[in-house]
Amino acid sequence: MTGVADPTLVDPGTWERDASLIGRPGNDLVQLALFRNYASNIPLYPRLHEYFRSTQVPLLAVWGQGDEIFGPEGAHAFSRDLPNAHIELHLGGHFLLESGLEAAAAVIRSFLSEVGWMGNAVLSAPPTPTV
């Protein structure tokens, strides 16, 4: 709940469900395997960054400024390869869509309209990544 100004906005069922799923017998080993495997992603980063630089794909990052799991610096990092990236830091934490749904949804709708994506119909899709 770190970063959430009003914890009553976050339904306890959200994090209780996460905790119960993570706490299942044997899941500790699954999580450790995923954590160890994360290093295999690092060699892919240059390709991802090159994709961003070469396509200049529209990007919106709506982030909780108090999110300690995915900190705001992660959102700002997109701007290095995508100078036109829309970075929105909102008052909130990791559960931003629960504590600040209306504001986040308004930003998302505005961005989708701006880049030509409306509702369920894609009017102008960005290039498909080859990563």
PDB file of N, CA and C in Angstrom, residues 6-100:
ATOM      1  N   ASP A   6      -4.749   7.271   0.196  1.00  0.00           N
ATOM      2  CA  ASP A   6      -5.928   6.817   0.927  1.00  0.00           C
ATOM      3  C   ASP A   6      -6.083   5.310   0.719  1.00  0.00           C
ATOM      4  N   PRO A   7      -5.522   4.495   1.625  1.00  0.00           N
ATOM      5  CA  PRO A   7      -5.573   3.045   1.466  1.00  0.00           C
ATOM      6  C   PRO A   7      -6.987   2.465   1.384  1.00  0.00           C
ATOM      7  N   THR A   8      -7.996   3.219   1.819  1.00  0.00           N
ATOM      8  CA  THR A   8      -9.361   2.693   1.750  1.00  0.00           C
ATOM      9  C   THR A   8      -9.854   2.610   0.306  1.00  0.00           C
ATOM     10  N   LEU A   9      -9.149   3.266  -0.628  1.00  0.00           N
ATOM     11  CA  LEU A   9      -9.535   3.212  -2.038  1.00  0.00           C
ATOM     12  C   LEU A   9      -9.151   1.888  -2.686  1.00  0.00           C
ATOM     13  N   VAL A  10      -8.230   1.158  -2.066  1.00  0.00           N
ATOM     14  CA  VAL A  10      -7.765  -0.109  -2.623  1.00  0.00           C
ATOM     15  C   VAL A  10      -8.520  -1.244  -1.944  1.00  0.00           C
ATOM     16  N   ASP A  11      -9.274  -1.966  -2.732  1.00  0.00           N
ATOM     17  CA  ASP A  11     -10.037  -3.102  -2.223  1.00  0.00           C
ATOM     18  C   ASP A  11      -9.070  -4.126  -1.642  1.00  0.00           C
ATOM     19  N   PRO A  12      -9.209  -4.467  -0.365  1.00  0.00           N
ATOM     20  CA  PRO A  12      -8.305  -5.458   0.228  1.00  0.00           C
ATOM     21  C   PRO A  12      -8.302  -6.782  -0.528  1.00  0.00           C
ATOM     22  N   GLY A  13      -9.393  -7.087  -1.206  1.00  0.00           N
ATOM     23  CA  GLY A  13      -9.450  -8.319  -1.980  1.00  0.00           C
ATOM     24  C   GLY A  13      -8.372  -8.392  -3.054  1.00  0.00           C
ATOM     25  N   THR A  14      -7.944  -7.224  -3.550  1.00  0.00           N
ATOM     26  CA  THR A  14      -6.922  -7.185  -4.595  1.00  0.00           C
ATOM     27  C   THR A  14      -5.612  -7.760  -4.090  1.00  0.00           C
ATOM     28  N   TRP A  15      -5.097  -7.190  -3.013  1.00  0.00           N
ATOM     29  CA  TRP A  15      -3.799  -7.668  -2.525  1.00  0.00           C
ATOM     30  C   TRP A  15      -3.930  -8.963  -1.740  1.00  0.00           C
ATOM     31  N   GLU A  16      -5.104  -9.224  -1.147  1.00  0.00           N
ATOM     32  CA  GLU A  16      -5.304 -10.506  -0.465  1.00  0.00           C
ATOM     33  C   GLU A  16      -5.282 -11.652  -1.481  1.00  0.00           C
ATOM     34  N   ARG A  17      -5.897 -11.423  -2.647  1.00  0.00           N
ATOM     35  CA  ARG A  17      -5.872 -12.444  -3.706  1.00  0.00           C
ATOM     36  C   ARG A  17      -4.440 -12.666  -4.181  1.00  0.00           C
ATOM     37  N   ASP A  18      -3.703 -11.594  -4.418  1.00  0.00           N
ATOM     38  CA  ASP A  18      -2.298 -11.726  -4.831  1.00  0.00           C
ATOM     39  C   ASP A  18      -1.509 -12.521  -3.799  1.00  0.00           C
ATOM     40  N   ALA A  19      -1.686 -12.168  -2.534  1.00  0.00           N
ATOM     41  CA  ALA A  19      -0.951 -12.850  -1.467  1.00  0.00           C
ATOM     42  C   ALA A  19      -1.321 -14.326  -1.397  1.00  0.00           C
ATOM     43  N   SER A  20      -2.608 -14.636  -1.577  1.00  0.00           N
ATOM     44  CA  SER A  20      -3.015 -16.037  -1.497  1.00  0.00           C
ATOM     45  C   SER A  20      -2.464 -16.837  -2.675  1.00  0.00           C
ATOM     46  N   LEU A  21      -2.411 -16.231  -3.854  1.00  0.00           N
ATOM     47  CA  LEU A  21      -1.869 -16.938  -5.015  1.00  0.00           C
ATOM     48  C   LEU A  21      -0.357 -17.127  -4.899  1.00  0.00           C
ATOM     49  N   ILE A  22       0.315 -16.102  -4.435  1.00  0.00           N
ATOM     50  CA  ILE A  22       1.768 -16.206  -4.258  1.00  0.00           C
ATOM     51  C   ILE A  22       2.106 -17.194  -3.151  1.00  0.00           C
ATOM     52  N   GLY A  23       1.239 -17.286  -2.156  1.00  0.00           N
ATOM     53  CA  GLY A  23       1.499 -18.146  -1.010  1.00  0.00           C
ATOM     54  C   GLY A  23       1.136 -19.615  -1.196  1.00  0.00           C
ATOM     55  N   ARG A  24       0.671 -19.999  -2.391  1.00  0.00           N
ATOM     56  CA  ARG A  24       0.312 -21.398  -2.628  1.00  0.00           C
ATOM     57  C   ARG A  24       1.528 -22.309  -2.451  1.00  0.00           C
ATOM     58  N   PRO A  25       1.317 -23.507  -1.967  1.00  0.00           N
ATOM     59  CA  PRO A  25       2.431 -24.451  -1.797  1.00  0.00           C
ATOM     60  C   PRO A  25       3.176 -24.671  -3.116  1.00  0.00           C
ATOM     61  N   GLY A  26       4.483 -24.565  -3.056  1.00  0.00           N
ATOM     62  CA  GLY A  26       5.328 -24.772  -4.222  1.00  0.00           C
ATOM     63  C   GLY A  26       5.539 -23.527  -5.068  1.00  0.00           C
ATOM     64  N   ASN A  27       4.729 -22.502  -4.843  1.00  0.00           N
ATOM     65  CA  ASN A  27       4.867 -21.291  -5.640  1.00  0.00           C
ATOM     66  C   ASN A  27       6.142 -20.530  -5.308  1.00  0.00           C
ATOM     67  N   ASP A  28       6.688 -20.725  -4.129  1.00  0.00           N
ATOM     68  CA  ASP A  28       7.951 -20.069  -3.795  1.00  0.00           C
ATOM     69  C   ASP A  28       9.044 -20.501  -4.767  1.00  0.00           C
ATOM     70  N   LEU A  29       9.030 -21.776  -5.151  1.00  0.00           N
ATOM     71  CA  LEU A  29      10.023 -22.279  -6.105  1.00  0.00           C
ATOM     72  C   LEU A  29       9.792 -21.709  -7.502  1.00  0.00           C
ATOM     73  N   VAL A  30       8.529 -21.554  -7.867  1.00  0.00           N
ATOM     74  CA  VAL A  30       8.198 -20.956  -9.163  1.00  0.00           C
ATOM     75  C   VAL A  30       8.694 -19.513  -9.204  1.00  0.00           C
ATOM     76  N   GLN A  31       8.427 -18.764  -8.144  1.00  0.00           N
ATOM     77  CA  GLN A  31       8.848 -17.362  -8.095  1.00  0.00           C
ATOM     78  C   GLN A  31      10.369 -17.233  -8.135  1.00  0.00           C
ATOM     79  N   LEU A  32      11.061 -18.130  -7.423  1.00  0.00           N
ATOM     80  CA  LEU A  32      12.531 -18.112  -7.448  1.00  0.00           C
ATOM     81  C   LEU A  32      13.057 -18.434  -8.840  1.00  0.00           C
ATOM     82  N   ALA A  33      12.434 -19.376  -9.527  1.00  0.00           N
ATOM     83  CA  ALA A  33      12.855 -19.722 -10.891  1.00  0.00           C
ATOM     84  C   ALA A  33      12.646 -18.528 -11.823  1.00  0.00           C
ATOM     85  N   LEU A  34      11.511 -17.837 -11.686  1.00  0.00           N
ATOM     86  CA  LEU A  34      11.268 -16.644 -12.503  1.00  0.00           C
ATOM     87  C   LEU A  34      12.303 -15.569 -12.207  1.00  0.00           C
ATOM     88  N   PHE A  35      12.602 -15.385 -10.939  1.00  0.00           N
ATOM     89  CA  PHE A  35      13.587 -14.381 -10.532  1.00  0.00           C
ATOM     90  C   PHE A  35      14.953 -14.703 -11.128  1.00  0.00           C
ATOM     91  N   ARG A  36      15.366 -15.960 -11.047  1.00  0.00           N
ATOM     92  CA  ARG A  36      16.659 -16.373 -11.622  1.00  0.00           C
ATOM     93  C   ARG A  36      16.658 -16.209 -13.140  1.00  0.00           C
ATOM     94  N   ASN A  37      15.511 -16.478 -13.781  1.00  0.00           N
ATOM     95  CA  ASN A  37      15.407 -16.399 -15.228  1.00  0.00           C
ATOM     96  C   ASN A  37      15.404 -14.960 -15.733  1.00  0.00           C
ATOM     97  N   TYR A  38      15.115 -14.017 -14.868  1.00  0.00           N
ATOM     98  CA  TYR A  38      15.038 -12.616 -15.282  1.00  0.00           C
ATOM     99  C   TYR A  38      16.310 -12.170 -15.994  1.00  0.00           C
ATOM    100  N   ALA A  39      17.451 -12.670 -15.567  1.00  0.00           N
ATOM    101  CA  ALA A  39      18.724 -12.288 -16.181  1.00  0.00           C
ATOM    102  C   ALA A  39      18.764 -12.635 -17.663  1.00  0.00           C
ATOM    103  N   SER A  40      17.978 -13.615 -18.097  1.00  0.00           N
ATOM    104  CA  SER A  40      17.976 -13.977 -19.520  1.00  0.00           C
ATOM    105  C   SER A  40      17.314 -12.890 -20.369  1.00  0.00           C
ATOM    106  N   ASN A  41      16.567 -11.972 -19.752  1.00  0.00           N
ATOM    107  CA  ASN A  41      15.952 -10.870 -20.492  1.00  0.00           C
ATOM    108  C   ASN A  41      16.968  -9.793 -20.860  1.00  0.00           C
ATOM    109  N   ILE A  42      17.985  -9.645 -20.041  1.00  0.00           N
ATOM    110  CA  ILE A  42      18.925  -8.538 -20.205  1.00  0.00           C
ATOM    111  C   ILE A  42      19.565  -8.512 -21.593  1.00  0.00           C
ATOM    112  N   PRO A  43      19.982  -9.653 -22.164  1.00  0.00           N
ATOM    113  CA  PRO A  43      20.551  -9.591 -23.513  1.00  0.00           C
ATOM    114  C   PRO A  43      19.562  -9.099 -24.579  1.00  0.00           C
ATOM    115  N   LEU A  44      18.266  -9.133 -24.299  1.00  0.00           N
ATOM    116  CA  LEU A  44      17.258  -8.658 -25.255  1.00  0.00           C
ATOM    117  C   LEU A  44      17.071  -7.143 -25.208  1.00  0.00           C
ATOM    118  N   TYR A  45      17.534  -6.494 -24.156  1.00  0.00           N
ATOM    119  CA  TYR A  45      17.310  -5.062 -23.988  1.00  0.00           C
ATOM    120  C   TYR A  45      17.826  -4.228 -25.153  1.00  0.00           C
ATOM    121  N   PRO A  46      19.025  -4.476 -25.677  1.00  0.00           N
ATOM    122  CA  PRO A  46      19.472  -3.652 -26.810  1.00  0.00           C
ATOM    123  C   PRO A  46      18.528  -3.725 -28.007  1.00  0.00           C
ATOM    124  N   ARG A  47      17.947  -4.890 -28.276  1.00  0.00           N
ATOM    125  CA  ARG A  47      17.000  -5.017 -29.389  1.00  0.00           C
ATOM    126  C   ARG A  47      15.729  -4.223 -29.112  1.00  0.00           C
ATOM    127  N   LEU A  48      15.268  -4.267 -27.877  1.00  0.00           N
ATOM    128  CA  LEU A  48      14.075  -3.510 -27.516  1.00  0.00           C
ATOM    129  C   LEU A  48      14.334  -2.010 -27.648  1.00  0.00           C
ATOM    130  N   HIS A  49      15.479  -1.563 -27.151  1.00  0.00           N
ATOM    131  CA  HIS A  49      15.813  -0.137 -27.244  1.00  0.00           C
ATOM    132  C   HIS A  49      15.962   0.292 -28.704  1.00  0.00           C
ATOM    133  N   GLU A  50      16.557  -0.558 -29.529  1.00  0.00           N
ATOM    134  CA  GLU A  50      16.691  -0.241 -30.954  1.00  0.00           C
ATOM    135  C   GLU A  50      15.309  -0.164 -31.606  1.00  0.00           C
ATOM    136  N   TYR A  51      14.411  -1.057 -31.232  1.00  0.00           N
ATOM    137  CA  TYR A  51      13.035  -1.002 -31.743  1.00  0.00           C
ATOM    138  C   TYR A  51      12.396   0.332 -31.395  1.00  0.00           C
ATOM    139  N   PHE A  52      12.523   0.743 -30.144  1.00  0.00           N
ATOM    140  CA  PHE A  52      11.960   2.030 -29.731  1.00  0.00           C
ATOM    141  C   PHE A  52      12.562   3.167 -30.553  1.00  0.00           C
ATOM    142  N   ARG A  53      13.902   3.180 -30.676  1.00  0.00           N
ATOM    143  CA  ARG A  53      14.568   4.277 -31.393  1.00  0.00           C
ATOM    144  C   ARG A  53      14.191   4.296 -32.873  1.00  0.00           C
ATOM    145  N   SER A  54      14.103   3.141 -33.501  1.00  0.00           N
ATOM    146  CA  SER A  54      13.864   3.097 -34.944  1.00  0.00           C
ATOM    147  C   SER A  54      12.397   3.318 -35.318  1.00  0.00           C
ATOM    148  N   THR A  55      11.471   2.941 -34.459  1.00  0.00           N
ATOM    149  CA  THR A  55      10.049   3.083 -34.798  1.00  0.00           C
ATOM    150  C   THR A  55       9.408   4.323 -34.204  1.00  0.00           C
ATOM    151  N   GLN A  56       9.952   4.797 -33.085  1.00  0.00           N
ATOM    152  CA  GLN A  56       9.334   5.908 -32.351  1.00  0.00           C
ATOM    153  C   GLN A  56       7.852   5.622 -32.099  1.00  0.00           C
ATOM    154  N   VAL A  57       7.559   4.386 -31.741  1.00  0.00           N
ATOM    155  CA  VAL A  57       6.207   3.944 -31.442  1.00  0.00           C
ATOM    156  C   VAL A  57       5.622   4.822 -30.330  1.00  0.00           C
ATOM    157  N   PRO A  58       4.357   5.194 -30.441  1.00  0.00           N
ATOM    158  CA  PRO A  58       3.742   5.981 -29.361  1.00  0.00           C
ATOM    159  C   PRO A  58       3.753   5.174 -28.060  1.00  0.00           C
ATOM    160  N   LEU A  59       4.099   5.824 -26.969  1.00  0.00           N
ATOM    161  CA  LEU A  59       4.155   5.133 -25.683  1.00  0.00           C
ATOM    162  C   LEU A  59       3.585   6.016 -24.591  1.00  0.00           C
ATOM    163  N   LEU A  60       2.735   5.424 -23.792  1.00  0.00           N
ATOM    164  CA  LEU A  60       2.187   6.082 -22.609  1.00  0.00           C
ATOM    165  C   LEU A  60       2.562   5.255 -21.398  1.00  0.00           C
ATOM    166  N   ALA A  61       3.151   5.892 -20.414  1.00  0.00           N
ATOM    167  CA  ALA A  61       3.440   5.243 -19.137  1.00  0.00           C
ATOM    168  C   ALA A  61       2.674   6.004 -18.057  1.00  0.00           C
ATOM    169  N   VAL A  62       1.652   5.360 -17.501  1.00  0.00           N
ATOM    170  CA  VAL A  62       0.883   5.942 -16.399  1.00  0.00           C
ATOM    171  C   VAL A  62       1.338   5.207 -15.155  1.00  0.00           C
ATOM    172  N   TRP A  63       1.951   5.924 -14.241  1.00  0.00           N
ATOM    173  CA  TRP A  63       2.695   5.309 -13.139  1.00  0.00           C
ATOM    174  C   TRP A  63       2.270   5.926 -11.808  1.00  0.00           C
ATOM    175  N   GLY A  64       2.308   5.128 -10.778  1.00  0.00           N
ATOM    176  CA  GLY A  64       2.126   5.653  -9.429  1.00  0.00           C
ATOM    177  C   GLY A  64       3.454   6.212  -8.943  1.00  0.00           C
ATOM    178  N   GLN A  65       3.483   7.486  -8.604  1.00  0.00           N
ATOM    179  CA  GLN A  65       4.752   8.096  -8.204  1.00  0.00           C
ATOM    180  C   GLN A  65       5.316   7.497  -6.926  1.00  0.00           C
ATOM    181  N   GLY A  66       4.489   6.810  -6.154  1.00  0.00           N
ATOM    182  CA  GLY A  66       4.966   6.169  -4.938  1.00  0.00           C
ATOM    183  C   GLY A  66       5.137   4.665  -5.081  1.00  0.00           C
ATOM    184  N   ASP A  67       5.119   4.151  -6.318  1.00  0.00           N
ATOM    185  CA  ASP A  67       5.257   2.715  -6.553  1.00  0.00           C
ATOM    186  C   ASP A  67       6.689   2.292  -6.264  1.00  0.00           C
ATOM    187  N   GLU A  68       6.867   1.467  -5.248  1.00  0.00           N
ATOM    188  CA  GLU A  68       8.207   1.004  -4.893  1.00  0.00           C
ATOM    189  C   GLU A  68       8.574  -0.286  -5.622  1.00  0.00           C
ATOM    190  N   ILE A  69       7.617  -0.900  -6.320  1.00  0.00           N
ATOM    191  CA  ILE A  69       7.906  -2.118  -7.069  1.00  0.00           C
ATOM    192  C   ILE A  69       8.431  -1.739  -8.454  1.00  0.00           C
ATOM    193  N   PHE A  70       7.718  -0.848  -9.129  1.00  0.00           N
ATOM    194  CA  PHE A  70       8.165  -0.302 -10.409  1.00  0.00           C
ATOM    195  C   PHE A  70       8.259   1.206 -10.215  1.00  0.00           C
ATOM    196  N   GLY A  71       9.404   1.673  -9.786  1.00  0.00           N
ATOM    197  CA  GLY A  71       9.593   3.079  -9.439  1.00  0.00           C
ATOM    198  C   GLY A  71       9.457   4.015 -10.624  1.00  0.00           C
ATOM    199  N   PRO A  72       9.204   5.298 -10.349  1.00  0.00           N
ATOM    200  CA  PRO A  72       9.030   6.296 -11.400  1.00  0.00           C
ATOM    201  C   PRO A  72      10.204   6.382 -12.377  1.00  0.00           C
ATOM    202  N   GLU A  73      11.403   6.059 -11.913  1.00  0.00           N
ATOM    203  CA  GLU A  73      12.545   6.104 -12.834  1.00  0.00           C
ATOM    204  C   GLU A  73      12.356   5.129 -13.999  1.00  0.00           C
ATOM    205  N   GLY A  74      11.604   4.056 -13.780  1.00  0.00           N
ATOM    206  CA  GLY A  74      11.298   3.119 -14.857  1.00  0.00           C
ATOM    207  C   GLY A  74      10.438   3.761 -15.932  1.00  0.00           C
ATOM    208  N   ALA A  75       9.515   4.599 -15.525  1.00  0.00           N
ATOM    209  CA  ALA A  75       8.677   5.311 -16.498  1.00  0.00           C
ATOM    210  C   ALA A  75       9.513   6.306 -17.281  1.00  0.00           C
ATOM    211  N   HIS A  76      10.336   7.073 -16.583  1.00  0.00           N
ATOM    212  CA  HIS A  76      11.162   8.083 -17.251  1.00  0.00           C
ATOM    213  C   HIS A  76      12.191   7.459 -18.190  1.00  0.00           C
ATOM    214  N   ALA A  77      12.593   6.242 -17.931  1.00  0.00           N
ATOM    215  CA  ALA A  77      13.599   5.584 -18.770  1.00  0.00           C
ATOM    216  C   ALA A  77      13.137   5.452 -20.219  1.00  0.00           C
ATOM    217  N   PHE A  78      11.840   5.339 -20.443  1.00  0.00           N
ATOM    218  CA  PHE A  78      11.333   5.239 -21.817  1.00  0.00           C
ATOM    219  C   PHE A  78      11.713   6.462 -22.648  1.00  0.00           C
ATOM    220  N   SER A  79      11.816   7.619 -21.994  1.00  0.00           N
ATOM    221  CA  SER A  79      12.095   8.870 -22.701  1.00  0.00           C
ATOM    222  C   SER A  79      13.477   8.900 -23.340  1.00  0.00           C
ATOM    223  N   ARG A  80      14.386   8.071 -22.873  1.00  0.00           N
ATOM    224  CA  ARG A  80      15.724   8.066 -23.477  1.00  0.00           C
ATOM    225  C   ARG A  80      15.662   7.632 -24.942  1.00  0.00           C
ATOM    226  N   ASP A  81      14.824   6.649 -25.245  1.00  0.00           N
ATOM    227  CA  ASP A  81      14.702   6.165 -26.623  1.00  0.00           C
ATOM    228  C   ASP A  81      13.494   6.751 -27.337  1.00  0.00           C
ATOM    229  N   LEU A  82      12.531   7.187 -26.573  1.00  0.00           N
ATOM    230  CA  LEU A  82      11.288   7.734 -27.134  1.00  0.00           C
ATOM    231  C   LEU A  82      11.058   9.131 -26.563  1.00  0.00           C
ATOM    232  N   PRO A  83      11.719  10.142 -27.134  1.00  0.00           N
ATOM    233  CA  PRO A  83      11.612  11.491 -26.564  1.00  0.00           C
ATOM    234  C   PRO A  83      10.190  12.034 -26.523  1.00  0.00           C
ATOM    235  N   ASN A  84       9.298  11.482 -27.352  1.00  0.00           N
ATOM    236  CA  ASN A  84       7.900  11.939 -27.349  1.00  0.00           C
ATOM    237  C   ASN A  84       7.000  11.067 -26.478  1.00  0.00           C
ATOM    238  N   ALA A  85       7.592  10.184 -25.706  1.00  0.00           N
ATOM    239  CA  ALA A  85       6.793   9.331 -24.819  1.00  0.00           C
ATOM    240  C   ALA A  85       6.001  10.210 -23.852  1.00  0.00           C
ATOM    241  N   HIS A  86       4.791   9.782 -23.574  1.00  0.00           N
ATOM    242  CA  HIS A  86       3.949  10.475 -22.604  1.00  0.00           C
ATOM    243  C   HIS A  86       4.161   9.782 -21.256  1.00  0.00           C
ATOM    244  N   ILE A  87       4.761  10.479 -20.330  1.00  0.00           N
ATOM    245  CA  ILE A  87       5.023   9.934 -18.999  1.00  0.00           C
ATOM    246  C   ILE A  87       4.112  10.666 -18.027  1.00  0.00           C
ATOM    247  N   GLU A  88       3.259   9.921 -17.360  1.00  0.00           N
ATOM    248  CA  GLU A  88       2.306  10.491 -16.403  1.00  0.00           C
ATOM    249  C   GLU A  88       2.539   9.854 -15.043  1.00  0.00           C
ATOM    250  N   LEU A  89       3.008  10.643 -14.093  1.00  0.00           N
ATOM    251  CA  LEU A  89       3.159  10.165 -12.725  1.00  0.00           C
ATOM    252  C   LEU A  89       1.995  10.705 -11.913  1.00  0.00           C
ATOM    253  N   HIS A  90       1.273   9.802 -11.290  1.00  0.00           N
ATOM    254  CA  HIS A  90       0.093  10.180 -10.509  1.00  0.00           C
ATOM    255  C   HIS A  90       0.319   9.873  -9.041  1.00  0.00           C
ATOM    256  N   LEU A  91      -0.380  10.614  -8.212  1.00  0.00           N
ATOM    257  CA  LEU A  91      -0.342  10.351  -6.781  1.00  0.00           C
ATOM    258  C   LEU A  91      -0.897   8.958  -6.564  1.00  0.00           C
ATOM    259  N   GLY A  92      -0.063   8.072  -6.090  1.00  0.00           N
ATOM    260  CA  GLY A  92      -0.486   6.692  -5.878  1.00  0.00           C
ATOM    261  C   GLY A  92       0.709   5.774  -5.819  1.00  0.00           C
ATOM    262  N   GLY A  93       0.412   4.506  -5.706  1.00  0.00           N
ATOM    263  CA  GLY A  93       1.453   3.500  -5.604  1.00  0.00           C
ATOM    264  C   GLY A  93       1.267   2.422  -6.648  1.00  0.00           C
ATOM    265  N   HIS A  94       1.578   1.196  -6.264  1.00  0.00           N
ATOM    266  CA  HIS A  94       1.532   0.064  -7.187  1.00  0.00           C
ATOM    267  C   HIS A  94       0.099  -0.253  -7.633  1.00  0.00           C
ATOM    268  N   PHE A  95      -0.880   0.085  -6.829  1.00  0.00           N
ATOM    269  CA  PHE A  95      -2.281  -0.180  -7.162  1.00  0.00           C
ATOM    270  C   PHE A  95      -2.952   1.083  -7.709  1.00  0.00           C
ATOM    271  N   LEU A  96      -2.266   1.787  -8.597  1.00  0.00           N
ATOM    272  CA  LEU A  96      -2.743   3.072  -9.107  1.00  0.00           C
ATOM    273  C   LEU A  96      -4.126   2.979  -9.743  1.00  0.00           C
ATOM    274  N   LEU A  97      -4.387   1.911 -10.468  1.00  0.00           N
ATOM    275  CA  LEU A  97      -5.689   1.819 -11.131  1.00  0.00           C
ATOM    276  C   LEU A  97      -6.824   1.616 -10.140  1.00  0.00           C
ATOM    277  N   GLU A  98      -6.514   1.246  -8.948  1.00  0.00           N
ATOM    278  CA  GLU A  98      -7.558   1.156  -7.923  1.00  0.00           C
ATOM    279  C   GLU A  98      -7.712   2.466  -7.167  1.00  0.00           C
ATOM    280  N   SER A  99      -6.612   3.129  -6.880  1.00  0.00           N
ATOM    281  CA  SER A  99      -6.686   4.345  -6.072  1.00  0.00           C
ATOM    282  C   SER A  99      -6.882   5.602  -6.913  1.00  0.00           C
ATOM    283  N   GLY A 100      -6.590   5.545  -8.207  1.00  0.00           N
ATOM    284  CA  GLY A 100      -6.721   6.717  -9.060  1.00  0.00           C
ATOM    285  C   GLY A 100      -7.254   6.376 -10.437  1.00  0.00           C
TER     286      GLY A 100
END
